[in-house]
Amino acid sequence: MEETTKDLEGVVFSHEEVADGFRFLQIRIDGHLPCARPGQFVQIRPSRTTTTPFLRMPLSVSHVDRVGSTFGVLYDVVGPKTRALSDMNEGDRIDCLGPLGNPFPDVPDDARPVLVGGGIGVPPLLHLGTHLRSTGMDPILIVGARTAGKHLPLELLSPASEHVRLATDDGSLGHHGFVTDLLAQALKEEDKPVVYTCGPHPMMAAVASATESADVRCYSSLEEYMACGFGVCVGCVVERRTQANSPYDQFTRVCVDGPVYDATEIVW
Amino acid sequence: MEETTKDLEGVVFSHEEVADGFRFLQIRIDGHLPCARPGQFVQIRPSRTTTTPFLRMPLSVSHVDRVGSTFGVLYDVVGPKTRALSDMNEGDRIDCLGPLGNPFPDVPDDARPVLVGGGIGVPPLLHLGTHLRSTGMDPILIVGARTAGKHLPLELLSPASEHVRLATDDGSLGHHGFVTDLLAQALKEEDKPVVYTCGPHPMMAAVASATESADVRCYSSLEEYMACGFGVCVGCVVERRTQANSPYDQFTRVCVDGPVYDATEIVW
Amino acid sequence: MSDAQQVDLSTRVAGIDLANPVLLASGTCGYGEELEPFLRLAEVGGIITKTITPEPRSGNRPPRIVETPSGMLNAIGLQNPGLEGFVEHKWPFLSTLETKVIVNIAAPTVEQHGEMTARIDALGGVAGIEVNISCPNIREGGVLFGCNPRASADVISTVRRHTKLPVIAKLTPNVTDITEIARSVVDAGADAVSLINTLVGMAVDIEARRPILGNVTGGLSGPAIKPVALAMLWKVRQAVDVPLLGLGGISSTQDALEFLITGASAIQVGTATFVKPGAAADIVAGLGDYCRKAGIARLDDLVGSLKS
Amino acid sequence: MSDAQQVDLSTRVAGIDLANPVLLASGTCGYGEELEPFLRLAEVGGIITKTITPEPRSGNRPPRIVETPSGMLNAIGLQNPGLEGFVEHKWPFLSTLETKVIVNIAAPTVEQHGEMTARIDALGGVAGIEVNISCPNIREGGVLFGCNPRASADVISTVRRHTKLPVIAKLTPNVTDITEIARSVVDAGADAVSLINTLVGMAVDIEARRPILGNVTGGLSGPAIKPVALAMLWKVRQAVDVPLLGLGGISSTQDALEFLITGASAIQVGTATFVKPGAAADIVAGLGDYCRKAGIARLDDLVGSLKS
Ligand SMILES: Cc1cc2nc3c(=O)[nH]c(=O)nc-3n(C[C@H](O)[C@H](O)[C@H](O)COP(=O)(O)OP(=O)(O)OC[C@H]3O[C@@H](n4cnc5c(N)ncnc54)[C@H](O)[C@@H]3O)c2cc1C
Ligand SMILES: Cc1cc2nc3c(=O)[nH]c(=O)nc-3n(C[C@H](O)[C@H](O)[C@H](O)COP(=O)(O)OP(=O)(O)OC[C@H]3O[C@@H](n4cnc5c(N)ncnc54)[C@H](O)[C@@H]3O)c2cc1C
Ligand SMILES: Cc1cc2nc3c(=O)[nH]c(=O)nc-3n(C[C@H](O)[C@H](O)[C@H](O)COP(=O)(O)O)c2cc1C
Ligand SMILES: Cc1cc2nc3c(=O)[nH]c(=O)nc-3n(C[C@H](O)[C@H](O)[C@H](O)COP(=O)(O)O)c2cc1C
Ligand code: FES
Ligand code: FES
C-alpha cells in the first residue's frame, strides 16, 4: 500500500499456521510501501476468485514491515471466505483494498496503554502494541481465548508488549476466566490507564462497561459485517449512544467512521 | 471407478500441460479399479468447490491404466470450470461420477476402424484407438486442430494408432484444411471402413454427411451441455432423425441414451 | 449413537407419513430409476416425479440448460411420456419403491387436471399429488394458472374433487404476492403447498448475440435463489395454516435447516441432485446430527422454530 | 490505438448525453465522495445518488447485510440525510463532478415526490431524476408504489408535472408482470425505465434460529440475480419504446454486453462496486475493446442487437 488508500494487487509473500486455525499471511505489493496505521484494515480476496465467496473480507493489519515491504494479517478460519484465503500459496495474487478506516488515537504522554484483545480482535492490538513500543511506550497486553490452542504464540505477542497476560475460558493457559478479570486488576494497578480493545462483542461490551464505571478512557475497534468497506453501502452500522440532531446520524458506519470508537459513543 | 457407476472421491495423481491450453489429468480412486470403456465419460469437479462454478463438467475418459489404477482425462481450458480444474495440484481431491454413458460399439471383425477427431473430441478416440489396438485391430486416426500448437503431442496420439494423420485449419502442421479431406481419402483407400468420430458440431455434421453419402457406418460421440449427466434432468438432448411414435421420443438424452449414436440417427 | 440420542426425523405432512422430511423435487430426479444407482431411494422421505401431462410432450428445442452464477437456467419444457406412458413405463418401477411417491401433474386445461387426478388416484399406492401450476417453460398451463389466484383455485378445486389423496399445490415465485396465491389454493382445498418453482431468467451469448436457451427464457434454480425461496416461505408461513414444503437452492444440511426453522414441514432437494446425486441422503444424515447436537428429539420441535 | 479504430461509446439516453453507457447504481456509490479515491468518477457515464427522501432517515437496525451464494442481501432501509441534508452536504461535491449526476428519490406519499422534484430541479445542474418506486426495505412508499401500476403511474406523473428534467422510473422485479408496470410509468410520462431493483430475500442463522437481518427480509443483489434481470429487460424491451437502463448483477464487461445486446441503452453497476470499486471503469474500457474487436463503431449498433 502506498501512502493513500488504493485498490492494488499484491502477492502472497508467506503464509503459515500459527495457532489452532489461526494463520499468518504476509503480502507484498510491488512498488508500494505498506503504510497502514494501527487499527486500520484491508479488504482482501484471492485475485482469481469466482462469485462465491463474493464479497471481500475485512482483516486488520497486524504487521507492517517497511524494510521487507510487506504487511501482515492474522486470521482465524471460520467460514467460506477465510477458508478460501487459507488455500492461498506463496506467489498467489491477492486483491488488497486499503488501508481503510481510522487508526487508534494516540496515547496521552503520561498514560499507560492497556490493550485488551480476544479471538480475532488480537491482530490490530499487536500492530498497536508494536507501534507504541517503537515510540517508547510500555503497553500491557491482555489476551483472552477459548482454550490454550487458540492463543497466538508468544513470539507473535511479545513484540507488542513486555507484559503479556493471558486468560482462557477453560483455564488451560493463564488466568482461568475472562479478560475482564485481568483488566480489572490492571486498572487497579495503573495510575492513568487508557484502554484499547478489540474482540468479540460480549467481551468489548464488558470492557466498555468496566472502563466506564472506572472512568477510564476506552477505545474500541468494532468488527461488523461489511460489504464495501469504504463507506458507500451503509451496511456496517452500529448505533450511536448520544442521539444526534438528525435521525441520519443514529447509526454510524464502522468502516469509515470507525472502526475505532470511544467506547462511550456506542450502544453496546 | 469400480465396475458399476458410482460417485466417488478421487485424488489428482498427475496433472500437466500437454499442448497449448490442453491438460492431461490422471486421477486415482483408492480401492477402485478404473473401468470406463471407450466413449464413456465422467462428471467431475474439485471436491472443495463453492457454488461457482456450480455444475460438474463432463469429460471423456481418455486413458485407463488398470495397473497403475488411474484413469486420465484430457481437456482444453475454455471457461470457468476447466479453469478451476486447471488449478488442481497433485494430491487434491476431486469428485468423480462415472463411468457414464454408452461406449462405442464394437468394430465388426473384417472392418477397418477410422477415427476422426477434432479439438476436445480427440480424447475419447485415444481411448478407443488404444483399446482397439489391444484387441489386435489397426485403426487409422485422423485429427484436426485450428493450429499446430493445439495438436496433442504424438506420444499421446501414437498409442491409439500407428497411422496418425493430422490436419490444421491454418496449415501449420499436416494437411492444410479439414479432417474431412483426410477422411474422404481414407474412405477411398479402405475396403470396409467404419468411422468413429468426436469433435466440434460442424466437423461431426460434415463427417456424418460424408459417411452417409459413402454408405459407411459412422458412430458419433456427441458433446452437449449437461446438468446431471445421468439422465434425470433431460437437459442434454439432441433431436432424433427418425420420428418416433411419441413426441416424448423426439429428443434423446445424450448422457444416458448416448453419447455415442449412429450418425444417421441424429438431426445434424 | 445410543438409543437415548436417537432423533426422530419421521413426520406426517398433509396426511403422508414420511420417514424423514427430505423429498426429491419434481424434474430433478426423473422417475427415480436413473437415480437409484447413486442414491438409495429408500433413504429419502419421498420422491416427486417429473411433471406428467395428459399427452406426451417433446419439450423445448435445445440448448435447454445453461449455468449461471451459483445456479442454472433450464428450459426443458416438460418433456414427458404423458399420463398413459407414465402409467405403463414409469409407474411399475416407482410402485416398488420403499419410499413415498408423489406424482406431479400439469395440464393445459382445468378439466384435464381432474381427469389426470382420477387416473392417478386409481393406480393405488400413490402417496399424493403435487400440482405444478408454476412451470415457466410452457406456453399453456403451468405458470399461467399459477400467477392468477382465481385460476390457481380452479385447478386445485378440480383436482380436489377427483381424489381423496393429499393434494399439494406447487407455487411460482414470479408473482407480486405469493401469499394471495397460497391463500386461494388452500381455500380451494390444497392439503399442503410446495414453494418455490423456478424464477424466470435468461442468458445471452455475447459472441453470437443470441439468447443461449432455445426457448429464450428459462427457469432459474440452485443456490442463487435460496434467499428468495426463504423469504417467500416466511411470508406464506404467516398467511396459511397448511404444511409447507420448502425448496429452492437447498444443497446442504445447513440450507435444509434454514427452511425447516423458517417453517417448512418438509423440504425438497432439486438442482443439488445434479451436482451430487447423493445430496438428499447426505442431508437426511446431517439433519440427524444437527438435532442430536442441538438436543432436539423430534423434528416437530425444529419446524417453525424461528425467533423474531 | 489508431483513430480509425476509435469506438464511440457516447450515447444520449432520455435526453441525457452520456460519455459512455456505464452508470453507478443508486445506493452502491453513496453520493460519490467516498468512491472518488478508487474510481475517477469522470470516467463513468454517470452516477445515480443513493435514494434521498423528504426527511432524514435512520435506516433499519443492523445487521443490514449478509452474503448469499453469488450475491448479497441488504436491508439498509434508505438511511439518508433527507432532501435538505442532501442539498446542503452532498450536492456541493456532486455539482463539481465532470460526469452526469442523476438524483434518486423516494417519498412516503405521491405529493411529496412532487415537492422533492421541484426542489431538485431548482438546484440546476442535475442531469435527471430517478424515481425509486421499488425499494423493498421500507414500510411506506418504495415497493408499495412499484407493485401497483396505478400507484406507479401516480408517482411518475406527479414527478413529471414538477420538472422538465428527464424522469427515470426504477422498477422492482417482485411483480407478476413487469411489463404492465413499465407501460403504466411510460404512459405517465417516464422518459426512461431502470430495471431491476433487488429481489426480496432472507437468510437464517441456524444456530441462533433467527433471521440474520435486523429487518428479517432484505433485497437480493449481485451476480445471482443477473438472469432474472436479463429476462425482465428482454420482456420490457418488447413492451415499451423508451430507453431502458439495465442493471442487476453486472460485474464484468461480458455482463454489461449481455444487457446492452438485449436492449439496454445504458447499464448500471451496483453491488460489483463493493467488490471492486473500479469495476465500472473496467467495464467502460472493456466495452471499447469488445467493440473494436467486433468491428462495432458506435454503441447504438450494439444496443438491442439480439437475434432471435
Ligand atoms: C474491521 C474488521 C477487521 C477484522 N479483522 C480481522 C482479523 O484481523 N482477523 C480475523 O480473523 N478476522 C477479522 N475480522 C473478521 C473477518 O472479516 C471475518 O471473520 C471474515 O470475514 C469471516 O468470513 P468467512 O466467510 O470466513 O466466515 P463467515 O461464514 O462469514 O462467518 C463465520 C462466523 O463469523 C461471524 N462473522 C463473520 N464476519 C463477522 C463480522 N464482521 N462481525 C461479526 N461476526 C462476524 C459469522 O456470524 C459466523 O458466525 C475483521 C472484521 C472487520 C469488520
Ligand atoms: C460427453 C462429453 C464429453 C466431453 N469430453 C471432453 C473432453 O474429453 N475434453 C474436453 O476438453 N472437453 C470435453 N467436453 C466438453 C467440456 O465438458 C466443456 O468444455 C466444459 O464443461 C466447459 O466448461 P467451462 O466452464 O470451462 O467452459 P464454458 O464457459 O462452459 O464453455 C466455454 C465454451 O465451450 C462451449 N461449451 C461448453 N460446454 C459445451 C458442451 N457441452 N457442448 C458444446 N459446447 C460447449 C461454450 O459454448 C463456450 O463457448 C465433453 C463434453 C461432454 C458433454
Ligand atoms: C432441470 C429442471 C427441471 C425441472 N422440472 C420440473 C418439473 O417438471 N415440474 C416441477 O414442478 N418443477 C420442475 N423443476 C423445478 C424444481 O422442482 C424446483 O422447484 C426448482 O428447481 C427450485 O429448486 P432447486 O433450486 O432446489 O432446484 C425443474 C427444475 C429443474 C432445474
Ligand atoms: C446496499 C445496497 C443499497 C441499495 N440502495 C438503493 C437505493 O438507495 N435506491 C435504489 O434505487 N436502489 C438501491 N439499491 C439497489 C441497486 O441500485 C440495484 O438496483 C440492485 O442492487 C441490483 O443491481 P446489482 O445487482 O448490480 O447490485 C441498493 C442495493 C444495495 C446492494
Ligand atoms: S461496509 Fe459499506 S459503508 Fe461500511
Ligand atoms: S445431463 Fe441430465 S439428462 Fe443428460
CSV table of C-alpha atoms in Angstrom, one decimal, chain A:
chain,number,residue,atom,x,y,z
A,1,MET,CA,0.0,0.0,0.0
A,2,GLU,CA,1.1,3.5,-0.8
A,3,GLU,CA,0.5,6.5,1.5
A,4,THR,CA,-3.0,6.8,0.1
A,5,THR,CA,-5.8,4.3,0.1
A,6,LYS,CA,-5.8,2.2,-3.1
A,7,ASP,CA,-7.1,-1.0,-4.7
A,8,LEU,CA,-4.0,-2.9,-5.7
A,9,GLU,CA,-2.9,-6.5,-6.4
A,10,GLY,CA,-0.4,-8.0,-4.1
A,11,VAL,CA,1.3,-11.3,-3.9
A,12,VAL,CA,1.4,-13.8,-1.0
A,13,PHE,CA,4.9,-13.5,0.5
A,14,SER,CA,4.4,-16.0,3.3
A,15,HIS,CA,1.6,-17.9,4.8
A,16,GLU,CA,1.6,-20.3,7.8
A,17,GLU,CA,-0.5,-21.6,10.6
A,18,VAL,CA,0.5,-20.1,13.9
A,19,ALA,CA,-2.2,-21.4,16.2
A,20,ASP,CA,-5.1,-23.7,16.0
A,21,GLY,CA,-6.9,-22.4,12.9
A,22,PHE,CA,-5.1,-19.1,13.0
A,23,ARG,CA,-3.0,-18.2,10.1
A,24,PHE,CA,-0.4,-15.5,9.5
A,25,LEU,CA,-0.4,-14.1,5.9
A,26,GLN,CA,2.2,-11.7,4.7
A,27,ILE,CA,1.6,-9.7,1.5
A,28,ARG,CA,3.8,-7.7,-0.7
A,29,ILE,CA,2.6,-5.2,-3.2
A,30,ASP,CA,5.3,-4.3,-5.7
A,31,GLY,CA,6.2,-0.7,-5.8
A,32,HIS,CA,4.2,0.2,-2.8
A,33,LEU,CA,5.4,0.6,0.8
A,34,PRO,CA,2.9,-0.6,3.4
A,35,CYS,CA,1.5,2.3,5.3
A,36,ALA,CA,-1.4,1.1,7.4
A,37,ARG,CA,-1.5,2.5,10.9
A,38,PRO,CA,-2.6,0.5,13.9
A,39,GLY,CA,-6.4,-0.1,13.8
A,40,GLN,CA,-6.6,0.2,10.0
A,41,PHE,CA,-7.8,-2.7,8.0
A,42,VAL,CA,-7.7,-4.0,4.4
A,43,GLN,CA,-10.5,-5.6,2.3
A,44,ILE,CA,-8.9,-8.6,0.6
A,45,ARG,CA,-9.7,-11.6,-1.5
A,46,PRO,CA,-7.8,-14.0,-3.8
A,47,SER,CA,-7.5,-12.3,-7.2
A,48,ARG,CA,-8.6,-15.4,-9.0
A,49,THR,CA,-12.0,-15.6,-7.3
A,50,THR,CA,-15.4,-16.7,-8.5
A,51,THR,CA,-18.6,-15.2,-7.4
A,52,THR,CA,-18.7,-17.4,-4.3
A,53,PRO,CA,-17.3,-16.3,-1.9
A,54,PHE,CA,-18.5,-13.0,-3.3
A,55,LEU,CA,-17.6,-10.0,-1.2
A,56,ARG,CA,-14.1,-9.3,0.1
A,57,MET,CA,-13.3,-9.8,3.8
A,58,PRO,CA,-12.1,-7.1,6.1
A,59,LEU,CA,-8.9,-8.0,8.1
A,60,SER,CA,-7.0,-5.8,10.4
A,61,VAL,CA,-3.4,-5.2,9.5
A,62,SER,CA,-1.4,-6.8,12.3
A,63,HIS,CA,2.1,-6.2,11.0
A,64,VAL,CA,3.8,-3.6,8.8
A,65,ASP,CA,7.4,-4.3,7.7
A,66,ARG,CA,8.6,-1.3,5.8
A,67,VAL,CA,12.0,-2.8,5.3
A,68,GLY,CA,10.8,-6.0,3.8
A,69,SER,CA,8.0,-4.0,2.2
A,70,THR,CA,5.3,-6.4,3.3
A,71,PHE,CA,2.2,-6.2,5.6
A,72,GLY,CA,0.7,-9.0,7.6
A,73,VAL,CA,-2.7,-10.1,8.6
A,74,LEU,CA,-3.6,-12.8,11.2
A,75,TYR,CA,-6.9,-14.6,10.7
A,76,ASP,CA,-8.9,-17.4,12.1
A,77,VAL,CA,-10.5,-19.9,9.6
A,78,VAL,CA,-14.2,-19.6,10.4
A,79,GLY,CA,-16.2,-19.7,7.2
A,80,PRO,CA,-16.1,-19.7,3.4
A,81,LYS,CA,-14.0,-16.6,2.9
A,82,THR,CA,-11.3,-17.4,5.4
A,83,ARG,CA,-11.3,-20.9,4.1
A,84,ALA,CA,-10.6,-19.7,0.6
A,85,LEU,CA,-7.9,-17.5,1.9
A,86,SER,CA,-6.3,-20.4,3.7
A,87,ASP,CA,-5.9,-22.1,0.3
A,88,MET,CA,-3.5,-19.5,-1.0
A,89,ASN,CA,0.1,-20.3,-1.6
A,90,GLU,CA,3.2,-18.2,-1.8
A,91,GLY,CA,3.2,-16.2,-5.1
A,92,ASP,CA,-0.6,-16.3,-5.5
A,93,ARG,CA,-2.1,-13.0,-6.3
A,94,ILE,CA,-4.4,-11.2,-3.9
A,95,ASP,CA,-6.6,-8.1,-4.2
A,96,CYS,CA,-6.0,-5.6,-1.5
A,97,LEU,CA,-8.1,-2.5,-0.9
A,98,GLY,CA,-6.7,-0.3,1.8
A,99,PRO,CA,-5.6,0.9,4.2
A,100,LEU,CA,-9.2,1.5,5.3
A,101,GLY,CA,-10.7,3.1,8.4
A,102,ASN,CA,-9.4,5.3,11.2
A,103,PRO,CA,-6.4,4.3,13.3
A,104,PHE,CA,-6.4,4.1,17.1
A,105,PRO,CA,-5.9,7.6,18.5
A,106,ASP,CA,-2.6,8.5,20.2
A,107,VAL,CA,-1.9,7.8,23.8
A,108,PRO,CA,-1.6,10.8,26.0
A,109,ASP,CA,2.1,11.1,27.1
A,110,ASP,CA,1.6,10.3,30.8
A,111,ALA,CA,-0.9,7.4,30.3
A,112,ARG,CA,-0.3,3.7,30.4
A,113,PRO,CA,-1.8,1.9,27.4
A,114,VAL,CA,-3.7,-1.3,28.4
A,115,LEU,CA,-4.6,-3.4,25.3
A,116,VAL,CA,-7.4,-5.9,25.8
A,117,GLY,CA,-8.0,-8.4,23.0
A,118,GLY,CA,-9.9,-11.6,22.4
A,119,GLY,CA,-10.0,-14.0,19.4
A,120,ILE,CA,-9.8,-12.4,16.1
A,121,GLY,CA,-9.6,-9.0,17.8
A,122,VAL,CA,-6.0,-9.5,18.8
A,123,PRO,CA,-4.3,-8.7,15.4
A,124,PRO,CA,-4.9,-4.9,15.4
A,125,LEU,CA,-3.7,-4.7,19.0
A,126,LEU,CA,-0.4,-6.4,18.0
A,127,HIS,CA,0.1,-3.7,15.5
A,128,LEU,CA,-0.8,-1.0,18.0
A,129,GLY,CA,1.4,-2.5,20.7
A,130,THR,CA,4.4,-2.8,18.4
A,131,HIS,CA,3.9,0.8,17.3
A,132,LEU,CA,3.6,2.1,20.8
A,133,ARG,CA,6.7,0.3,21.9
A,134,SER,CA,8.6,1.9,19.0
A,135,THR,CA,7.6,5.3,20.3
A,136,GLY,CA,9.0,4.4,23.8
A,137,MET,CA,5.7,3.3,25.5
A,138,ASP,CA,5.3,0.2,27.6
A,139,PRO,CA,1.9,-1.2,26.9
A,140,ILE,CA,0.2,-4.0,28.8
A,141,LEU,CA,-1.4,-6.7,26.6
A,142,ILE,CA,-4.2,-8.8,27.9
A,143,VAL,CA,-5.4,-11.5,25.7
A,144,GLY,CA,-8.3,-14.0,26.0
A,145,ALA,CA,-9.0,-17.1,24.1
A,146,ARG,CA,-11.4,-20.1,24.5
A,147,THR,CA,-8.6,-22.5,25.1
A,148,ALA,CA,-4.8,-22.7,25.0
A,149,GLY,CA,-4.5,-23.9,21.5
A,150,LYS,CA,-6.4,-20.8,20.2
A,151,HIS,CA,-3.8,-18.4,21.7
A,152,LEU,CA,-1.3,-16.9,19.3
A,153,PRO,CA,2.3,-18.0,20.1
A,154,LEU,CA,4.3,-15.7,22.3
A,155,GLU,CA,6.7,-14.8,19.6
A,156,LEU,CA,3.8,-13.0,17.9
A,157,LEU,CA,2.5,-11.5,21.1
A,158,SER,CA,5.8,-10.3,22.7
A,159,PRO,CA,6.8,-7.7,20.1
A,160,ALA,CA,3.6,-5.9,21.1
A,161,SER,CA,4.2,-5.9,24.8
A,162,GLU,CA,6.7,-6.9,27.5
A,163,HIS,CA,3.7,-7.6,29.8
A,164,VAL,CA,1.5,-10.1,28.1
A,165,ARG,CA,-1.2,-11.5,30.4
A,166,LEU,CA,-3.2,-14.5,29.1
A,167,ALA,CA,-6.7,-15.8,30.0
A,168,THR,CA,-8.5,-18.8,28.8
A,169,ASP,CA,-12.2,-19.7,29.2
A,170,ASP,CA,-11.3,-23.2,30.1
A,171,GLY,CA,-8.3,-22.5,32.3
A,172,SER,CA,-5.9,-24.4,30.0
A,173,LEU,CA,-3.5,-21.5,29.9
A,174,GLY,CA,-3.0,-18.4,32.1
A,175,HIS,CA,-5.9,-17.0,34.1
A,176,HIS,CA,-8.9,-19.3,34.2
A,177,GLY,CA,-11.7,-16.8,33.3
A,178,PHE,CA,-12.3,-13.7,31.3
A,179,VAL,CA,-10.0,-10.9,30.2
A,180,THR,CA,-12.2,-8.5,32.2
A,181,ASP,CA,-10.8,-10.0,35.4
A,182,LEU,CA,-7.3,-9.2,34.2
A,183,LEU,CA,-8.4,-5.8,33.1
A,184,ALA,CA,-9.9,-5.0,36.5
A,185,GLN,CA,-6.6,-5.9,38.1
A,186,ALA,CA,-4.7,-3.7,35.6
A,187,LEU,CA,-7.0,-0.8,36.2
A,188,LYS,CA,-6.4,-1.1,39.9
A,189,GLU,CA,-2.6,-1.2,39.4
A,190,GLU,CA,-2.3,1.6,37.0
A,191,ASP,CA,-2.4,5.3,37.8
A,192,LYS,CA,-3.5,6.6,34.4
A,193,PRO,CA,-4.5,3.7,32.2
A,194,VAL,CA,-6.0,4.1,28.7
A,195,VAL,CA,-7.7,1.0,27.3
A,196,TYR,CA,-7.6,-0.2,23.7
A,197,THR,CA,-9.8,-3.1,22.9
A,198,CYS,CA,-10.9,-5.4,20.1
A,199,GLY,CA,-12.6,-8.8,20.3
A,200,PRO,CA,-16.0,-10.5,20.4
A,201,HIS,CA,-18.9,-8.2,21.0
A,202,PRO,CA,-19.7,-9.5,24.6
A,203,MET,CA,-16.1,-9.0,25.6
A,204,MET,CA,-16.0,-5.5,24.3
A,205,ALA,CA,-19.3,-4.7,25.9
A,206,ALA,CA,-17.9,-5.9,29.2
A,207,VAL,CA,-14.7,-3.9,28.7
A,208,ALA,CA,-16.7,-0.8,27.8
A,209,SER,CA,-18.8,-1.1,30.9
A,210,ALA,CA,-15.8,-1.8,33.2
A,211,THR,CA,-13.9,1.2,31.9
A,212,GLU,CA,-16.9,3.5,32.1
A,213,SER,CA,-17.5,2.6,35.7
A,214,ALA,CA,-13.8,3.2,36.4
A,215,ASP,CA,-14.0,6.4,34.5
A,216,VAL,CA,-11.1,5.3,32.2
A,217,ARG,CA,-11.0,6.2,28.6
A,218,CYS,CA,-11.5,3.2,26.3
A,219,TYR,CA,-11.1,2.9,22.5
A,220,SER,CA,-12.9,0.0,21.0
A,221,SER,CA,-12.3,-1.3,17.5
A,222,LEU,CA,-15.5,-2.8,16.1
A,223,GLU,CA,-16.0,-5.6,13.7
A,224,GLU,CA,-19.2,-5.6,11.8
A,225,TYR,CA,-20.3,-7.4,8.6
A,226,MET,CA,-19.1,-5.2,5.7
A,227,ALA,CA,-20.0,-5.1,2.1
A,228,CYS,CA,-17.9,-2.3,0.6
A,229,GLY,CA,-15.6,-1.3,3.5
A,230,PHE,CA,-15.2,2.3,2.2
A,231,GLY,CA,-18.5,4.0,3.2
A,232,VAL,CA,-20.8,3.7,0.2
A,233,CYS,CA,-23.2,0.8,1.2
A,234,VAL,CA,-24.1,2.0,4.7
A,235,GLY,CA,-24.3,-1.7,5.7
A,236,CYS,CA,-21.8,-1.9,8.5
A,237,VAL,CA,-23.5,0.3,11.0
A,238,VAL,CA,-23.8,0.3,14.8
A,239,GLU,CA,-26.0,2.6,16.9
A,240,ARG,CA,-24.6,5.7,18.4
A,241,ARG,CA,-25.3,6.4,22.1
A,242,THR,CA,-25.5,10.2,22.0
A,243,GLN,CA,-28.6,10.9,19.9
A,244,ALA,CA,-27.6,13.3,17.1
A,245,ASN,CA,-29.8,16.0,15.8
A,246,SER,CA,-30.7,14.1,12.7
A,247,PRO,CA,-32.0,10.5,12.5
A,248,TYR,CA,-29.5,10.2,9.7
A,249,ASP,CA,-26.8,10.1,12.4
A,250,GLN,CA,-28.4,7.5,14.6
A,251,PHE,CA,-26.2,4.8,13.0
A,252,THR,CA,-22.6,5.2,12.3
A,253,ARG,CA,-20.6,3.3,9.6
A,254,VAL,CA,-17.9,1.2,11.2
A,255,CYS,CA,-15.8,1.2,8.0
A,256,VAL,CA,-15.2,4.9,7.5
A,257,ASP,CA,-16.5,6.5,10.8
A,258,GLY,CA,-14.7,3.7,12.8
A,259,PRO,CA,-13.7,1.0,13.2
A,260,VAL,CA,-12.2,2.7,16.3
A,261,TYR,CA,-14.7,4.5,18.6
A,262,ASP,CA,-14.6,5.9,22.1
A,263,ALA,CA,-16.4,3.1,23.9
A,264,THR,CA,-18.9,5.6,25.4
A,265,GLU,CA,-20.1,6.7,21.9
A,266,ILE,CA,-21.6,3.3,21.1
A,267,VAL,CA,-24.8,1.5,22.2
A,268,TRP,CA,-23.4,-1.9,23.3
